[in-house]
Short mmCIF file of C-alpha atoms in Angstrom, two decimals:
data_model
loop_
_atom_site.label_atom_id
_atom_site.label_comp_id
_atom_site.label_asym_id
_atom_site.label_seq_id
_atom_site.Cartn_x
_atom_site.Cartn_y
_atom_site.Cartn_z
CA MET A 1 -19.42 11.42 -5.98
CA LYS A 2 -20.55 8.92 -8.53
CA LYS A 3 -17.33 7.99 -9.93
CA VAL A 4 -15.51 7.32 -6.84
CA LEU A 5 -18.74 4.95 -4.76
CA GLU A 6 -18.53 3.19 -8.72
CA LEU A 7 -14.37 2.63 -7.84
CA LEU A 8 -14.96 1.73 -4.47
CA LEU A 9 -17.12 -0.96 -5.73
CA GLU A 10 -13.99 -1.95 -9.19
CA THR A 11 -10.82 -2.53 -6.79
CA GLY A 12 -13.24 -3.92 -3.48
CA THR A 13 -16.49 -6.25 -3.04
CA ARG A 14 -19.21 -5.56 -1.95
CA GLU A 15 -18.45 -8.66 0.82
CA LEU A 16 -15.94 -6.74 2.62
CA LEU A 17 -17.61 -3.50 1.87
CA MET A 18 -20.83 -5.18 4.09
CA LEU A 19 -18.18 -6.75 6.63
CA SER A 20 -16.68 -3.11 6.80
CA LEU A 21 -20.11 -1.77 7.75
CA ASN A 22 -21.89 -4.46 9.73
CA SER A 23 -17.96 -5.76 12.24
CA ASN A 24 -17.71 -4.12 15.25
CA THR A 25 -14.81 -1.90 15.60
CA ILE A 26 -12.35 -3.10 17.59
CA LEU A 27 -12.43 -5.79 15.39
CA ARG A 28 -12.23 -3.28 12.61
CA ALA A 29 -9.13 -2.61 14.31
CA GLY A 30 -7.17 -5.09 14.90
CA ILE A 31 -7.78 -6.43 11.22
CA THR A 32 -6.11 -2.72 9.74
CA LEU A 33 -3.56 -3.22 12.15
CA THR A 34 -3.15 -6.19 11.46
CA GLY A 35 -2.64 -5.20 7.11
CA THR A 36 -1.19 -2.73 7.91
CA THR A 37 1.96 -4.47 10.10
CA ILE A 38 2.53 -6.94 7.55
CA ILE A 39 2.55 -4.18 4.80
CA SER A 40 5.11 -3.08 6.66
CA PHE A 41 7.59 -6.04 6.57
CA GLY A 42 7.03 -6.89 2.73
CA ILE A 43 8.14 -3.44 2.58
CA ALA A 44 11.76 -4.32 4.34
CA TRP A 45 12.04 -7.41 3.13
CA MET A 46 12.18 -5.50 -0.98
CA ARG A 47 13.53 -3.52 0.71
CA PHE A 48 16.26 -6.10 1.48
CA SER A 49 16.49 -7.94 -1.68
CA GLY A 50 17.96 -4.55 -2.79
CA MET A 51 15.73 -5.37 -6.23
CA GLY A 52 13.38 -2.79 -6.12
CA THR A 53 10.14 -1.85 -4.48
CA ASP A 54 6.70 -0.50 -5.10
CA PRO A 55 6.56 2.88 -6.62
CA PHE A 56 5.74 5.19 -4.41
CA VAL A 57 7.91 4.24 -1.39
CA THR A 58 11.16 3.68 -4.84
CA MET A 59 10.28 7.76 -4.36
CA ASN A 60 10.49 7.96 -1.50
CA ILE A 61 13.98 6.07 -0.58
CA GLY A 62 15.40 8.44 -3.59
CA ILE A 63 14.24 11.36 -1.74
CA SER A 64 15.72 9.59 1.68
CA HIS A 65 18.96 8.77 -0.22
CA ILE A 66 19.38 12.84 -1.58
CA THR A 67 17.68 14.13 1.55
CA SER A 68 20.07 12.06 4.02
CA VAL A 69 17.27 11.84 6.51
CA ASP A 70 15.66 7.89 7.47
CA PHE A 71 12.82 6.51 5.01
CA GLY A 72 10.71 6.28 8.17
CA THR A 73 10.28 10.44 8.06
CA VAL A 74 10.47 10.80 4.53
CA GLN A 75 7.72 8.16 3.98
CA MET A 76 5.60 9.92 7.09
CA LEU A 77 5.84 13.82 5.67
CA ALA A 78 5.20 12.53 1.92
CA ASN A 79 2.04 10.93 3.68
CA LEU A 80 1.79 13.75 4.56
CA VAL A 81 1.17 15.65 2.52
CA ILE A 82 -1.17 13.25 0.19
CA LEU A 83 -3.53 13.82 3.43
CA LEU A 84 -3.62 17.82 3.43
CA LEU A 85 -5.50 16.42 -0.58
CA MET A 86 -7.88 14.03 1.14
CA LEU A 87 -8.48 16.74 3.98
CA ILE A 88 -9.91 19.24 1.47
CA TYR A 89 -11.62 16.39 -1.19
CA SER A 90 -12.46 14.01 0.15
CA PRO A 91 -11.57 13.74 3.76
CA LEU A 92 -14.69 10.96 4.91
CA TRP A 93 -11.82 8.52 3.31
CA ILE A 94 -9.52 8.76 6.09
CA HIS A 95 -9.40 6.59 8.71
CA LEU A 96 -7.03 4.60 11.00
CA GLY A 97 -5.92 3.08 7.93
CA THR A 98 -4.94 5.64 6.83
CA VAL A 99 -4.05 7.05 10.00
CA LEU A 100 -1.34 3.66 10.31
CA GLY A 101 0.01 4.28 6.54
CA ILE A 102 1.24 7.96 8.03
CA PHE A 103 3.01 7.38 10.85
CA PHE A 104 3.49 3.68 10.89
CA VAL A 105 4.53 1.21 7.81
CA GLY A 106 7.48 3.31 7.38
CA TYR A 107 8.87 3.46 10.65
CA PHE A 108 8.36 -0.25 11.95
CA SER A 109 9.67 -0.95 7.57
CA ASP A 110 13.39 0.64 8.89
CA TYR A 111 12.85 -1.52 12.93
CA VAL A 112 12.49 -5.11 10.76
CA LEU A 113 15.25 -4.07 8.49
CA VAL A 114 17.61 -3.21 10.96
CA TRP A 115 16.82 -7.11 12.07
CA LEU A 116 16.62 -8.45 8.44
CA GLN A 117 20.94 -7.18 8.08
CA ILE A 118 21.30 -10.86 10.01
CA PHE A 119 20.84 -12.55 6.49
CA PRO A 120 23.79 -13.46 4.77
CA ASP A 121 23.94 -10.75 1.65
CA THR A 122 23.61 -13.87 -1.03
CA LEU A 123 21.28 -13.62 -4.45
CA ALA A 124 19.07 -16.58 -3.68
CA VAL A 125 18.48 -14.18 -0.04
CA ARG A 126 17.73 -11.50 -1.88
CA ILE A 127 15.58 -13.67 -4.55
CA VAL A 128 13.39 -15.32 -1.65
CA ALA A 129 14.06 -11.22 0.48
CA LEU A 130 11.79 -10.32 -2.71
CA ALA A 131 8.99 -12.54 -3.56
CA ILE A 132 8.17 -13.02 0.28
CA GLY A 133 8.05 -8.79 0.64
CA LEU A 134 5.84 -8.17 -2.96
CA LEU A 135 3.66 -11.70 -0.84
CA ALA A 136 4.30 -10.19 2.37
CA CYS A 137 2.82 -6.02 0.35
CA CYS A 138 0.14 -8.06 -1.31
CA PHE A 139 -1.55 -10.25 1.38
CA GLY A 140 -1.74 -7.31 3.85
CA VAL A 141 -3.70 -4.12 2.45
CA ALA A 142 -6.50 -7.73 0.91
CA VAL A 143 -6.49 -7.83 5.43
CA TYR A 144 -6.51 -3.92 5.89
CA MET A 145 -9.04 -3.48 2.71
CA THR A 146 -10.56 -6.01 4.31
CA ALA A 147 -11.68 -3.82 7.55
CA GLY A 148 -13.35 -0.94 5.94
CA MET A 149 -11.11 1.14 8.30
CA GLY A 150 -9.53 4.37 5.03
CA ILE A 151 -7.58 4.19 2.16
CA ALA A 152 -3.92 4.31 1.78
CA PRO A 153 -3.42 8.44 0.91
CA TYR A 154 -1.24 7.91 -2.43
CA ASP A 155 -4.30 4.75 -3.55
CA ALA A 156 -6.43 8.41 -2.33
CA LEU A 157 -4.57 10.54 -4.48
CA GLY A 158 -5.51 8.32 -7.87
CA MET A 159 -8.85 8.55 -7.05
CA ILE A 160 -8.68 11.48 -6.28
CA LEU A 161 -7.00 12.48 -9.62
CA VAL A 162 -10.13 10.76 -11.25
CA ASP A 163 -12.57 11.89 -9.26
CA LYS A 164 -11.50 15.64 -10.99
CA ILE A 165 -10.44 15.79 -14.71
CA GLY A 166 -13.39 13.55 -15.22
CA PRO A 167 -14.44 10.29 -17.52
CA LYS A 168 -11.58 11.42 -20.13
CA VAL A 169 -9.47 9.31 -17.68
CA THR A 170 -10.16 5.40 -15.40
CA TYR A 171 -8.31 4.89 -12.52
CA ARG A 172 -5.60 2.77 -14.25
CA GLU A 173 -4.30 4.74 -16.30
CA ILE A 174 -4.40 7.46 -13.41
CA ARG A 175 -1.75 5.11 -11.44
CA ILE A 176 -0.02 4.05 -14.42
CA VAL A 177 0.92 8.06 -14.80
CA THR A 178 1.63 8.32 -10.91
CA ASP A 179 3.72 4.93 -11.08
CA ILE A 180 5.79 6.28 -13.11
CA CYS A 181 5.97 9.45 -12.14
CA CYS A 182 7.57 8.30 -8.78
CA VAL A 183 10.37 5.83 -9.90
CA ALA A 184 11.62 8.79 -12.42
CA VAL A 185 11.65 10.13 -9.11
CA GLY A 186 13.10 8.17 -7.04
CA PHE A 187 16.30 6.38 -9.91
CA VAL A 188 17.87 10.02 -10.94
CA LEU A 189 17.34 10.72 -6.48
CA GLY A 190 19.93 7.73 -6.55
CA ALA A 191 16.80 4.75 -5.79
CA GLN A 192 16.93 0.13 -6.93
CA VAL A 193 15.40 0.36 -9.74
CA GLY A 194 15.11 -2.97 -9.52
CA ILE A 195 12.56 -6.12 -11.37
CA GLY A 196 11.37 -6.19 -8.28
CA THR A 197 9.69 -2.37 -9.43
CA PHE A 198 8.23 -3.57 -12.06
CA ILE A 199 7.50 -7.56 -10.66
CA THR A 200 5.23 -4.87 -8.26
CA ALA A 201 3.43 -2.53 -11.33
CA PHE A 202 2.03 -5.88 -13.33
CA LEU A 203 1.97 -8.29 -10.46
CA THR A 204 0.38 -6.33 -7.31
CA GLY A 205 -3.09 -5.71 -8.57
CA PRO A 206 -3.63 -10.08 -9.76
CA LEU A 207 -2.61 -11.06 -6.16
CA ILE A 208 -4.28 -9.18 -3.92
CA ASN A 209 -6.85 -9.66 -5.34
CA PHE A 210 -6.97 -13.57 -5.37
CA PHE A 211 -5.50 -12.67 -1.82
CA ARG A 212 -9.17 -10.90 -1.23
CA LYS A 213 -10.46 -13.94 -3.06
CA ILE A 214 -8.74 -16.08 0.09
CA ILE A 215 -9.97 -14.27 2.73
CA GLY A 216 -13.83 -13.21 1.40
CA ALA A 217 -14.22 -17.03 1.15
CA SER A 218 -12.53 -18.11 4.78
CA LEU A 219 -15.44 -15.05 6.28
CA ALA A 220 -18.08 -16.45 4.20
CA VAL A 221 -16.87 -20.19 6.35
CA SER A 222 -16.71 -19.13 9.48
CA GLN A 223 -19.86 -16.74 9.07
CA VAL A 224 -21.18 -20.76 7.76
CA ARG A 225 -19.83 -21.89 11.17
#
């Protein structure tokens, strides 16, 4: 567990952890819902772009394509499989954010994607959609992390593997392996793997950290006032 705590400090900040302890539950729940809703919008925009999505979504799109089951249901089932591991190895990480990630994000993304069809399918629109989707996903993750109410199942998977394998590997190494596996499965099953997939792999971490710093600074200013 010491490694997990160190990892949480590495991927979060002490300020965010203190906020999660001191903020009231209703406020934290609202922040969590806001963050996951923004993530859902982001995923929908990236799917609309047709230029690729993040690795886990790419895998689930591939499964949806080959099985003809809607994306929201596939996303939910894939997350439920990982939830079983969380229940065994890390039950304390399960909270509202985990539940919303399982039952809300995929279906709401499907809903938003339907409405995005009003936009023309041109290269310029797709590039803009990719940019909006990437920024929305990263900002949404930064927002929901601020509340400290649970970890998304796919994020938890890497942490569980690090905790079980031991000091031989880092979270980043494990995440690279799981991401590659997800992309490979998605590609084989017919998911679109494009520039968006690779941009997500390289820019997601830096952008999340960037937005977390902005949110942290804004919270600090509001507390001073």
